[in-house]
Every structure is written in C-alpha cells, then in structure tokens.
Amino acid sequence: ECEKELKEVAEESSKLRNELLLSSNELSMKCAEVRHLQTIKEDLRDTINILRDSMEFQSRQQSDREKQIESLSAEKKSKAKEAEAYQQTVRQKEQEIAKLNSRLQEQE
C-alpha cells in the first residue's frame, strides 16, 4: 500500500510538474509578448514625436514663406510707387522740354 501511495504521489508530482512547465512556458510567452508590445509602443511614440517635429518644422517654414511673401508684396508696392513717381517726373520734364522747345521756336 505504501508503494501504491508513493506511485500516486509520483504521478501527482509529475502531473503538477508538467502543469508548472506549461504555466512557465505560457508565462514566458506572455512576457515575450509584453516586451514585443512595449517595443511597438516605443516605436509608435518615436514615430509620433518625429511627425510632431516634422509638422512644427513645416509650420515654421509656412510661416517664413508667408512673411517672405508679405515682405515681397510690400517691396513690390514700394517699387510701384517709385516707378509712378519716376514716371511723373519724366512727364514733368517732357512738359518742360516741350515748353522750352516752344519758346525756342517762337524766338526763331
């Protein structure tokens, strides 16, 4: 009877050892899965940071372009005013020349 009990205990022990091995393997797989998911999470965080930096850079570039366009527009308006003033000066000089020519013709 002692042998029978010993055999039952050995079987139970073997069964528990197998269950423990299975549980240990499952736990190892779950740990590996968690590490994998943590790696994915870190990669996603890095990607989000890269995208955020890229968006901020693009926003700054857009702002710089808008400022440059405003500056060029103001410069264009200034040059247009200068050109108009120059044209007006040319017209005045042409009128003065025409008057002088008219006087010359009268004197001749």
PDB file of N, CA and C in Angstrom, residues 3-102:
ATOM      1  N   GLU A   3       3.690   1.502  -1.471  1.00  0.00           N
ATOM      2  CA  GLU A   3       4.151   1.662  -2.848  1.00  0.00           C
ATOM      3  C   GLU A   3       3.075   2.320  -3.705  1.00  0.00           C
ATOM      4  N   LYS A   4       1.838   1.926  -3.454  1.00  0.00           N
ATOM      5  CA  LYS A   4       0.715   2.486  -4.214  1.00  0.00           C
ATOM      6  C   LYS A   4       0.612   3.994  -3.964  1.00  0.00           C
ATOM      7  N   GLU A   5       0.726   4.364  -2.687  1.00  0.00           N
ATOM      8  CA  GLU A   5       0.672   5.785  -2.339  1.00  0.00           C
ATOM      9  C   GLU A   5       1.849   6.536  -2.958  1.00  0.00           C
ATOM     10  N   LEU A   6       3.033   5.898  -2.898  1.00  0.00           N
ATOM     11  CA  LEU A   6       4.227   6.501  -3.469  1.00  0.00           C
ATOM     12  C   LEU A   6       4.055   6.696  -4.966  1.00  0.00           C
ATOM     13  N   LYS A   7       3.469   5.705  -5.626  1.00  0.00           N
ATOM     14  CA  LYS A   7       3.224   5.796  -7.070  1.00  0.00           C
ATOM     15  C   LYS A   7       2.239   6.913  -7.371  1.00  0.00           C
ATOM     16  N   GLU A   8       1.157   7.032  -6.557  1.00  0.00           N
ATOM     17  CA  GLU A   8       0.161   8.091  -6.750  1.00  0.00           C
ATOM     18  C   GLU A   8       0.786   9.476  -6.542  1.00  0.00           C
ATOM     19  N   VAL A   9       1.635   9.552  -5.516  1.00  0.00           N
ATOM     20  CA  VAL A   9       2.299  10.828  -5.233  1.00  0.00           C
ATOM     21  C   VAL A   9       3.240  11.195  -6.379  1.00  0.00           C
ATOM     22  N   ALA A  10       3.962  10.169  -6.889  1.00  0.00           N
ATOM     23  CA  ALA A  10       4.871  10.408  -8.012  1.00  0.00           C
ATOM     24  C   ALA A  10       4.092  10.855  -9.244  1.00  0.00           C
ATOM     25  N   GLU A  11       2.944  10.236  -9.504  1.00  0.00           N
ATOM     26  CA  GLU A  11       2.114  10.618 -10.650  1.00  0.00           C
ATOM     27  C   GLU A  11       1.581  12.043 -10.474  1.00  0.00           C
ATOM     28  N   GLU A  12       1.112  12.305  -9.255  1.00  0.00           N
ATOM     29  CA  GLU A  12       0.594  13.648  -8.968  1.00  0.00           C
ATOM     30  C   GLU A  12       1.716  14.686  -9.105  1.00  0.00           C
ATOM     31  N   SER A  13       2.891  14.336  -8.601  1.00  0.00           N
ATOM     32  CA  SER A  13       4.042  15.229  -8.695  1.00  0.00           C
ATOM     33  C   SER A  13       4.418  15.466 -10.150  1.00  0.00           C
ATOM     34  N   SER A  14       4.420  14.406 -10.942  1.00  0.00           N
ATOM     35  CA  SER A  14       4.729  14.519 -12.369  1.00  0.00           C
ATOM     36  C   SER A  14       3.692  15.386 -13.066  1.00  0.00           C
ATOM     37  N   LYS A  15       2.439  15.159 -12.727  1.00  0.00           N
ATOM     38  CA  LYS A  15       1.346  15.947 -13.307  1.00  0.00           C
ATOM     39  C   LYS A  15       1.514  17.429 -12.953  1.00  0.00           C
ATOM     40  N   LEU A  16       1.805  17.708 -11.663  1.00  0.00           N
ATOM     41  CA  LEU A  16       1.993  19.100 -11.224  1.00  0.00           C
ATOM     42  C   LEU A  16       3.220  19.723 -11.882  1.00  0.00           C
ATOM     43  N   ARG A  17       4.296  18.913 -12.031  1.00  0.00           N
ATOM     44  CA  ARG A  17       5.498  19.412 -12.696  1.00  0.00           C
ATOM     45  C   ARG A  17       5.181  19.793 -14.134  1.00  0.00           C
ATOM     46  N   ASN A  18       4.413  18.946 -14.836  1.00  0.00           N
ATOM     47  CA  ASN A  18       4.021  19.236 -16.223  1.00  0.00           C
ATOM     48  C   ASN A  18       3.168  20.502 -16.290  1.00  0.00           C
ATOM     49  N   GLU A  19       2.232  20.623 -15.363  1.00  0.00           N
ATOM     50  CA  GLU A  19       1.398  21.825 -15.327  1.00  0.00           C
ATOM     51  C   GLU A  19       2.254  23.066 -15.064  1.00  0.00           C
ATOM     52  N   LEU A  20       3.222  22.915 -14.139  1.00  0.00           N
ATOM     53  CA  LEU A  20       4.121  24.023 -13.835  1.00  0.00           C
ATOM     54  C   LEU A  20       4.948  24.392 -15.049  1.00  0.00           C
ATOM     55  N   LEU A  21       5.435  23.392 -15.780  1.00  0.00           N
ATOM     56  CA  LEU A  21       6.195  23.645 -17.007  1.00  0.00           C
ATOM     57  C   LEU A  21       5.340  24.367 -18.034  1.00  0.00           C
ATOM     58  N   LEU A  22       4.099  23.893 -18.207  1.00  0.00           N
ATOM     59  CA  LEU A  22       3.183  24.547 -19.148  1.00  0.00           C
ATOM     60  C   LEU A  22       2.926  25.992 -18.717  1.00  0.00           C
ATOM     61  N   SER A  23       2.672  26.180 -17.430  1.00  0.00           N
ATOM     62  CA  SER A  23       2.414  27.535 -16.931  1.00  0.00           C
ATOM     63  C   SER A  23       3.650  28.410 -17.115  1.00  0.00           C
ATOM     64  N   SER A  24       4.822  27.842 -16.862  1.00  0.00           N
ATOM     65  CA  SER A  24       6.067  28.591 -17.028  1.00  0.00           C
ATOM     66  C   SER A  24       6.268  28.974 -18.491  1.00  0.00           C
ATOM     67  N   ASN A  25       5.989  28.037 -19.404  1.00  0.00           N
ATOM     68  CA  ASN A  25       6.106  28.335 -20.844  1.00  0.00           C
ATOM     69  C   ASN A  25       5.108  29.417 -21.261  1.00  0.00           C
ATOM     70  N   GLU A  26       3.876  29.306 -20.763  1.00  0.00           N
ATOM     71  CA  GLU A  26       2.861  30.314 -21.084  1.00  0.00           C
ATOM     72  C   GLU A  26       3.295  31.689 -20.557  1.00  0.00           C
ATOM     73  N   LEU A  27       3.832  31.684 -19.330  1.00  0.00           N
ATOM     74  CA  LEU A  27       4.294  32.937 -18.738  1.00  0.00           C
ATOM     75  C   LEU A  27       5.434  33.523 -19.563  1.00  0.00           C
ATOM     76  N   SER A  28       6.366  32.685 -20.004  1.00  0.00           N
ATOM     77  CA  SER A  28       7.473  33.160 -20.845  1.00  0.00           C
ATOM     78  C   SER A  28       6.943  33.751 -22.141  1.00  0.00           C
ATOM     79  N   MET A  29       5.953  33.073 -22.724  1.00  0.00           N
ATOM     80  CA  MET A  29       5.367  33.592 -23.973  1.00  0.00           C
ATOM     81  C   MET A  29       4.689  34.928 -23.726  1.00  0.00           C
ATOM     82  N   LYS A  30       3.960  35.041 -22.611  1.00  0.00           N
ATOM     83  CA  LYS A  30       3.281  36.300 -22.288  1.00  0.00           C
ATOM     84  C   LYS A  30       4.310  37.415 -22.049  1.00  0.00           C
ATOM     85  N   CYS A  31       5.405  37.079 -21.368  1.00  0.00           N
ATOM     86  CA  CYS A  31       6.453  38.082 -21.123  1.00  0.00           C
ATOM     87  C   CYS A  31       7.064  38.546 -22.446  1.00  0.00           C
ATOM     88  N   ALA A  32       7.319  37.589 -23.350  1.00  0.00           N
ATOM     89  CA  ALA A  32       7.873  37.948 -24.657  1.00  0.00           C
ATOM     90  C   ALA A  32       6.889  38.822 -25.419  1.00  0.00           C
ATOM     91  N   GLU A  33       5.606  38.496 -25.313  1.00  0.00           N
ATOM     92  CA  GLU A  33       4.570  39.283 -25.987  1.00  0.00           C
ATOM     93  C   GLU A  33       4.515  40.702 -25.412  1.00  0.00           C
ATOM     94  N   VAL A  34       4.623  40.816 -24.085  1.00  0.00           N
ATOM     95  CA  VAL A  34       4.610  42.131 -23.441  1.00  0.00           C
ATOM     96  C   VAL A  34       5.829  42.940 -23.887  1.00  0.00           C
ATOM     97  N   ARG A  35       7.004  42.307 -23.943  1.00  0.00           N
ATOM     98  CA  ARG A  35       8.207  43.027 -24.401  1.00  0.00           C
ATOM     99  C   ARG A  35       8.020  43.501 -25.841  1.00  0.00           C
ATOM    100  N   HIS A  36       7.449  42.628 -26.668  1.00  0.00           N
ATOM    101  CA  HIS A  36       7.203  42.995 -28.064  1.00  0.00           C
ATOM    102  C   HIS A  36       6.252  44.194 -28.140  1.00  0.00           C
ATOM    103  N   LEU A  37       5.186  44.146 -27.341  1.00  0.00           N
ATOM    104  CA  LEU A  37       4.221  45.248 -27.341  1.00  0.00           C
ATOM    105  C   LEU A  37       4.855  46.534 -26.813  1.00  0.00           C
ATOM    106  N   GLN A  38       5.751  46.422 -25.835  1.00  0.00           N
ATOM    107  CA  GLN A  38       6.443  47.606 -25.327  1.00  0.00           C
ATOM    108  C   GLN A  38       7.343  48.203 -26.412  1.00  0.00           C
ATOM    109  N   THR A  39       7.985  47.332 -27.182  1.00  0.00           N
ATOM    110  CA  THR A  39       8.823  47.814 -28.290  1.00  0.00           C
ATOM    111  C   THR A  39       7.968  48.544 -29.319  1.00  0.00           C
ATOM    112  N   ILE A  40       6.819  47.968 -29.637  1.00  0.00           N
ATOM    113  CA  ILE A  40       5.898  48.614 -30.587  1.00  0.00           C
ATOM    114  C   ILE A  40       5.454  49.971 -30.032  1.00  0.00           C
ATOM    115  N   LYS A  41       5.136  50.006 -28.746  1.00  0.00           N
ATOM    116  CA  LYS A  41       4.696  51.255 -28.113  1.00  0.00           C
ATOM    117  C   LYS A  41       5.791  52.318 -28.212  1.00  0.00           C
ATOM    118  N   GLU A  42       7.043  51.928 -27.930  1.00  0.00           N
ATOM    119  CA  GLU A  42       8.155  52.875 -28.015  1.00  0.00           C
ATOM    120  C   GLU A  42       8.363  53.345 -29.454  1.00  0.00           C
ATOM    121  N   ASP A  43       8.240  52.419 -30.401  1.00  0.00           N
ATOM    122  CA  ASP A  43       8.376  52.797 -31.811  1.00  0.00           C
ATOM    123  C   ASP A  43       7.287  53.786 -32.214  1.00  0.00           C
ATOM    124  N   LEU A  44       6.069  53.528 -31.752  1.00  0.00           N
ATOM    125  CA  LEU A  44       4.961  54.447 -32.065  1.00  0.00           C
ATOM    126  C   LEU A  44       5.193  55.815 -31.427  1.00  0.00           C
ATOM    127  N   ARG A  45       5.694  55.821 -30.201  1.00  0.00           N
ATOM    128  CA  ARG A  45       5.978  57.091 -29.525  1.00  0.00           C
ATOM    129  C   ARG A  45       7.041  57.864 -30.310  1.00  0.00           C
ATOM    130  N   ASP A  46       8.091  57.153 -30.759  1.00  0.00           N
ATOM    131  CA  ASP A  46       9.136  57.795 -31.563  1.00  0.00           C
ATOM    132  C   ASP A  46       8.563  58.353 -32.860  1.00  0.00           C
ATOM    133  N   THR A  47       7.706  57.557 -33.505  1.00  0.00           N
ATOM    134  CA  THR A  47       7.089  57.993 -34.763  1.00  0.00           C
ATOM    135  C   THR A  47       6.231  59.238 -34.544  1.00  0.00           C
ATOM    136  N   ILE A  48       5.467  59.236 -33.458  1.00  0.00           N
ATOM    137  CA  ILE A  48       4.627  60.398 -33.139  1.00  0.00           C
ATOM    138  C   ILE A  48       5.496  61.630 -32.916  1.00  0.00           C
ATOM    139  N   ASN A  49       6.601  61.463 -32.190  1.00  0.00           N
ATOM    140  CA  ASN A  49       7.499  62.606 -31.947  1.00  0.00           C
ATOM    141  C   ASN A  49       8.113  63.113 -33.246  1.00  0.00           C
ATOM    142  N   ILE A  50       8.500  62.184 -34.115  1.00  0.00           N
ATOM    143  CA  ILE A  50       9.069  62.590 -35.411  1.00  0.00           C
ATOM    144  C   ILE A  50       8.024  63.351 -36.222  1.00  0.00           C
ATOM    145  N   LEU A  51       6.799  62.831 -36.252  1.00  0.00           N
ATOM    146  CA  LEU A  51       5.730  63.506 -37.001  1.00  0.00           C
ATOM    147  C   LEU A  51       5.427  64.882 -36.411  1.00  0.00           C
ATOM    148  N   ARG A  52       5.421  64.975 -35.084  1.00  0.00           N
ATOM    149  CA  ARG A  52       5.160  66.262 -34.436  1.00  0.00           C
ATOM    150  C   ARG A  52       6.255  67.265 -34.801  1.00  0.00           C
ATOM    151  N   ASP A  53       7.509  66.817 -34.725  1.00  0.00           N
ATOM    152  CA  ASP A  53       8.624  67.698 -35.096  1.00  0.00           C
ATOM    153  C   ASP A  53       8.519  68.136 -36.550  1.00  0.00           C
ATOM    154  N   SER A  54       8.146  67.189 -37.411  1.00  0.00           N
ATOM    155  CA  SER A  54       8.013  67.494 -38.837  1.00  0.00           C
ATOM    156  C   SER A  54       6.902  68.515 -39.067  1.00  0.00           C
ATOM    157  N   MET A  55       5.781  68.335 -38.373  1.00  0.00           N
ATOM    158  CA  MET A  55       4.676  69.282 -38.527  1.00  0.00           C
ATOM    159  C   MET A  55       5.073  70.673 -38.035  1.00  0.00           C
ATOM    160  N   GLU A  56       5.794  70.722 -36.907  1.00  0.00           N
ATOM    161  CA  GLU A  56       6.242  72.023 -36.388  1.00  0.00           C
ATOM    162  C   GLU A  56       7.208  72.683 -37.366  1.00  0.00           C
ATOM    163  N   PHE A  57       8.105  71.886 -37.951  1.00  0.00           N
ATOM    164  CA  PHE A  57       9.057  72.426 -38.925  1.00  0.00           C
ATOM    165  C   PHE A  57       8.315  72.958 -40.145  1.00  0.00           C
ATOM    166  N   GLN A  58       7.337  72.178 -40.646  1.00  0.00           N
ATOM    167  CA  GLN A  58       6.566  72.619 -41.807  1.00  0.00           C
ATOM    168  C   GLN A  58       5.782  73.878 -41.486  1.00  0.00           C
ATOM    169  N   SER A  59       5.262  73.955 -40.278  1.00  0.00           N
ATOM    170  CA  SER A  59       4.511  75.148 -39.871  1.00  0.00           C
ATOM    171  C   SER A  59       5.425  76.369 -39.853  1.00  0.00           C
ATOM    172  N   ARG A  60       6.646  76.185 -39.306  1.00  0.00           N
ATOM    173  CA  ARG A  60       7.597  77.305 -39.292  1.00  0.00           C
ATOM    174  C   ARG A  60       7.974  77.702 -40.718  1.00  0.00           C
ATOM    175  N   GLN A  61       8.171  76.705 -41.586  1.00  0.00           N
ATOM    176  CA  GLN A  61       8.502  77.013 -42.980  1.00  0.00           C
ATOM    177  C   GLN A  61       7.366  77.790 -43.636  1.00  0.00           C
ATOM    178  N   GLN A  62       6.126  77.347 -43.398  1.00  0.00           N
ATOM    179  CA  GLN A  62       4.960  78.028 -43.973  1.00  0.00           C
ATOM    180  C   GLN A  62       4.904  79.467 -43.469  1.00  0.00           C
ATOM    181  N   SER A  63       5.133  79.640 -42.174  1.00  0.00           N
ATOM    182  CA  SER A  63       5.117  80.985 -41.598  1.00  0.00           C
ATOM    183  C   SER A  63       6.217  81.851 -42.215  1.00  0.00           C
ATOM    184  N   ASP A  64       7.399  81.265 -42.374  1.00  0.00           N
ATOM    185  CA  ASP A  64       8.501  82.006 -43.004  1.00  0.00           C
ATOM    186  C   ASP A  64       8.147  82.398 -44.435  1.00  0.00           C
ATOM    187  N   ARG A  65       7.521  81.464 -45.177  1.00  0.00           N
ATOM    188  CA  ARG A  65       7.125  81.770 -46.565  1.00  0.00           C
ATOM    189  C   ARG A  65       6.097  82.890 -46.590  1.00  0.00           C
ATOM    190  N   GLU A  66       5.131  82.853 -45.677  1.00  0.00           N
ATOM    191  CA  GLU A  66       4.112  83.895 -45.631  1.00  0.00           C
ATOM    192  C   GLU A  66       4.746  85.258 -45.333  1.00  0.00           C
ATOM    193  N   LYS A  67       5.706  85.271 -44.385  1.00  0.00           N
ATOM    194  CA  LYS A  67       6.388  86.532 -44.069  1.00  0.00           C
ATOM    195  C   LYS A  67       7.179  87.021 -45.275  1.00  0.00           C
ATOM    196  N   GLN A  68       7.817  86.090 -45.982  1.00  0.00           N
ATOM    197  CA  GLN A  68       8.597  86.467 -47.168  1.00  0.00           C
ATOM    198  C   GLN A  68       7.666  87.030 -48.247  1.00  0.00           C
ATOM    199  N   ILE A  69       6.497  86.404 -48.420  1.00  0.00           N
ATOM    200  CA  ILE A  69       5.529  86.891 -49.408  1.00  0.00           C
ATOM    201  C   ILE A  69       5.054  88.298 -49.034  1.00  0.00           C
ATOM    202  N   GLU A  70       4.770  88.510 -47.737  1.00  0.00           N
ATOM    203  CA  GLU A  70       4.351  89.839 -47.286  1.00  0.00           C
ATOM    204  C   GLU A  70       5.444  90.866 -47.553  1.00  0.00           C
ATOM    205  N   SER A  71       6.671  90.483 -47.260  1.00  0.00           N
ATOM    206  CA  SER A  71       7.796  91.394 -47.474  1.00  0.00           C
ATOM    207  C   SER A  71       7.956  91.720 -48.952  1.00  0.00           C
ATOM    208  N   LEU A  72       7.871  90.696 -49.799  1.00  0.00           N
ATOM    209  CA  LEU A  72       7.995  90.921 -51.243  1.00  0.00           C
ATOM    210  C   LEU A  72       6.839  91.765 -51.774  1.00  0.00           C
ATOM    211  N   SER A  73       5.659  91.533 -51.222  1.00  0.00           N
ATOM    212  CA  SER A  73       4.492  92.320 -51.643  1.00  0.00           C
ATOM    213  C   SER A  73       4.684  93.789 -51.270  1.00  0.00           C
ATOM    214  N   ALA A  74       5.169  94.028 -50.056  1.00  0.00           N
ATOM    215  CA  ALA A  74       5.419  95.411 -49.627  1.00  0.00           C
ATOM    216  C   ALA A  74       6.503  96.046 -50.502  1.00  0.00           C
ATOM    217  N   GLU A  75       7.538  95.268 -50.807  1.00  0.00           N
ATOM    218  CA  GLU A  75       8.614  95.775 -51.659  1.00  0.00           C
ATOM    219  C   GLU A  75       8.080  96.085 -53.057  1.00  0.00           C
ATOM    220  N   LYS A  76       7.194  95.228 -53.563  1.00  0.00           N
ATOM    221  CA  LYS A  76       6.604  95.446 -54.884  1.00  0.00           C
ATOM    222  C   LYS A  76       5.789  96.742 -54.897  1.00  0.00           C
ATOM    223  N   LYS A  77       4.999  96.960 -53.841  1.00  0.00           N
ATOM    224  CA  LYS A  77       4.210  98.189 -53.753  1.00  0.00           C
ATOM    225  C   LYS A  77       5.124  99.410 -53.706  1.00  0.00           C
ATOM    226  N   SER A  78       6.197  99.299 -52.932  1.00  0.00           N
ATOM    227  CA  SER A  78       7.145 100.411 -52.825  1.00  0.00           C
ATOM    228  C   SER A  78       7.775 100.712 -54.180  1.00  0.00           C
ATOM    229  N   LYS A  79       8.174  99.660 -54.895  1.00  0.00           N
ATOM    230  CA  LYS A  79       8.786  99.845 -56.223  1.00  0.00           C
ATOM    231  C   LYS A  79       7.769 100.429 -57.203  1.00  0.00           C
ATOM    232  N   ALA A  80       6.511 100.017 -57.071  1.00  0.00           N
ATOM    233  CA  ALA A  80       5.477 100.560 -57.951  1.00  0.00           C
ATOM    234  C   ALA A  80       5.297 102.059 -57.692  1.00  0.00           C
ATOM    235  N   LYS A  81       5.336 102.459 -56.417  1.00  0.00           N
ATOM    236  CA  LYS A  81       5.227 103.886 -56.089  1.00  0.00           C
ATOM    237  C   LYS A  81       6.427 104.654 -56.630  1.00  0.00           C
ATOM    238  N   GLU A  82       7.619 104.047 -56.471  1.00  0.00           N
ATOM    239  CA  GLU A  82       8.824 104.689 -57.005  1.00  0.00           C
ATOM    240  C   GLU A  82       8.712 104.851 -58.515  1.00  0.00           C
ATOM    241  N   ALA A  83       8.229 103.805 -59.177  1.00  0.00           N
ATOM    242  CA  ALA A  83       8.094 103.856 -60.640  1.00  0.00           C
ATOM    243  C   ALA A  83       7.088 104.926 -61.046  1.00  0.00           C
ATOM    244  N   GLU A  84       5.993 105.017 -60.316  1.00  0.00           N
ATOM    245  CA  GLU A  84       4.977 106.026 -60.621  1.00  0.00           C
ATOM    246  C   GLU A  84       5.553 107.431 -60.419  1.00  0.00           C
ATOM    247  N   ALA A  85       6.311 107.611 -59.332  1.00  0.00           N
ATOM    248  CA  ALA A  85       6.927 108.923 -59.081  1.00  0.00           C
ATOM    249  C   ALA A  85       7.930 109.241 -60.190  1.00  0.00           C
ATOM    250  N   TYR A  86       8.677 108.244 -60.616  1.00  0.00           N
ATOM    251  CA  TYR A  86       9.645 108.450 -61.693  1.00  0.00           C
ATOM    252  C   TYR A  86       8.922 108.819 -62.988  1.00  0.00           C
ATOM    253  N   GLN A  87       7.838 108.100 -63.283  1.00  0.00           N
ATOM    254  CA  GLN A  87       7.054 108.394 -64.495  1.00  0.00           C
ATOM    255  C   GLN A  87       6.513 109.826 -64.438  1.00  0.00           C
ATOM    256  N   GLN A  88       6.072 110.236 -63.278  1.00  0.00           N
ATOM    257  CA  GLN A  88       5.541 111.591 -63.133  1.00  0.00           C
ATOM    258  C   GLN A  88       6.659 112.617 -63.359  1.00  0.00           C
ATOM    259  N   THR A  89       7.835 112.343 -62.822  1.00  0.00           N
ATOM    260  CA  THR A  89       8.978 113.234 -63.032  1.00  0.00           C
ATOM    261  C   THR A  89       9.318 113.308 -64.519  1.00  0.00           C
ATOM    262  N   VAL A  90       9.305 112.145 -65.192  1.00  0.00           N
ATOM    263  CA  VAL A  90       9.598 112.114 -66.631  1.00  0.00           C
ATOM    264  C   VAL A  90       8.562 112.954 -67.384  1.00  0.00           C
ATOM    265  N   ARG A  91       7.284 112.798 -67.044  1.00  0.00           N
ATOM    266  CA  ARG A  91       6.240 113.587 -67.720  1.00  0.00           C
ATOM    267  C   ARG A  91       6.447 115.094 -67.495  1.00  0.00           C
ATOM    268  N   GLN A  92       6.805 115.483 -66.272  1.00  0.00           N
ATOM    269  CA  GLN A  92       7.053 116.897 -65.979  1.00  0.00           C
ATOM    270  C   GLN A  92       8.228 117.421 -66.804  1.00  0.00           C
ATOM    271  N   LYS A  93       9.301 116.611 -66.863  1.00  0.00           N
ATOM    272  CA  LYS A  93      10.476 117.030 -67.637  1.00  0.00           C
ATOM    273  C   LYS A  93      10.127 117.133 -69.126  1.00  0.00           C
ATOM    274  N   GLU A  94       9.308 116.193 -69.603  1.00  0.00           N
ATOM    275  CA  GLU A  94       8.891 116.252 -71.018  1.00  0.00           C
ATOM    276  C   GLU A  94       8.082 117.514 -71.274  1.00  0.00           C
ATOM    277  N   GLN A  95       7.216 117.883 -70.319  1.00  0.00           N
ATOM    278  CA  GLN A  95       6.432 119.106 -70.471  1.00  0.00           C
ATOM    279  C   GLN A  95       7.345 120.334 -70.465  1.00  0.00           C
ATOM    280  N   GLU A  96       8.334 120.321 -69.563  1.00  0.00           N
ATOM    281  CA  GLU A  96       9.273 121.443 -69.504  1.00  0.00           C
ATOM    282  C   GLU A  96      10.051 121.552 -70.820  1.00  0.00           C
ATOM    283  N   ILE A  97      10.478 120.385 -71.339  1.00  0.00           N
ATOM    284  CA  ILE A  97      11.208 120.390 -72.615  1.00  0.00           C
ATOM    285  C   ILE A  97      10.312 120.914 -73.729  1.00  0.00           C
ATOM    286  N   ALA A  98       9.045 120.479 -73.727  1.00  0.00           N
ATOM    287  CA  ALA A  98       8.112 120.945 -74.763  1.00  0.00           C
ATOM    288  C   ALA A  98       7.931 122.457 -74.670  1.00  0.00           C
ATOM    289  N   LYS A  99       7.835 122.998 -73.458  1.00  0.00           N
ATOM    290  CA  LYS A  99       7.694 124.450 -73.289  1.00  0.00           C
ATOM    291  C   LYS A  99       8.936 125.180 -73.792  1.00  0.00           C
ATOM    292  N   LEU A 100      10.106 124.629 -73.407  1.00  0.00           N
ATOM    293  CA  LEU A 100      11.355 125.248 -73.851  1.00  0.00           C
ATOM    294  C   LEU A 100      11.466 125.202 -75.376  1.00  0.00           C
ATOM    295  N   ASN A 101      11.106 124.060 -75.985  1.00  0.00           N
ATOM    296  CA  ASN A 101      11.125 123.945 -77.452  1.00  0.00           C
ATOM    297  C   ASN A 101      10.168 124.948 -78.081  1.00  0.00           C
ATOM    298  N   SER A 102       9.011 125.102 -77.435  1.00  0.00           N
ATOM    299  CA  SER A 102       8.021 126.049 -77.946  1.00  0.00           C
ATOM    300  C   SER A 102       8.582 127.469 -77.897  1.00  0.00           C
TER     301      SER A 102
END
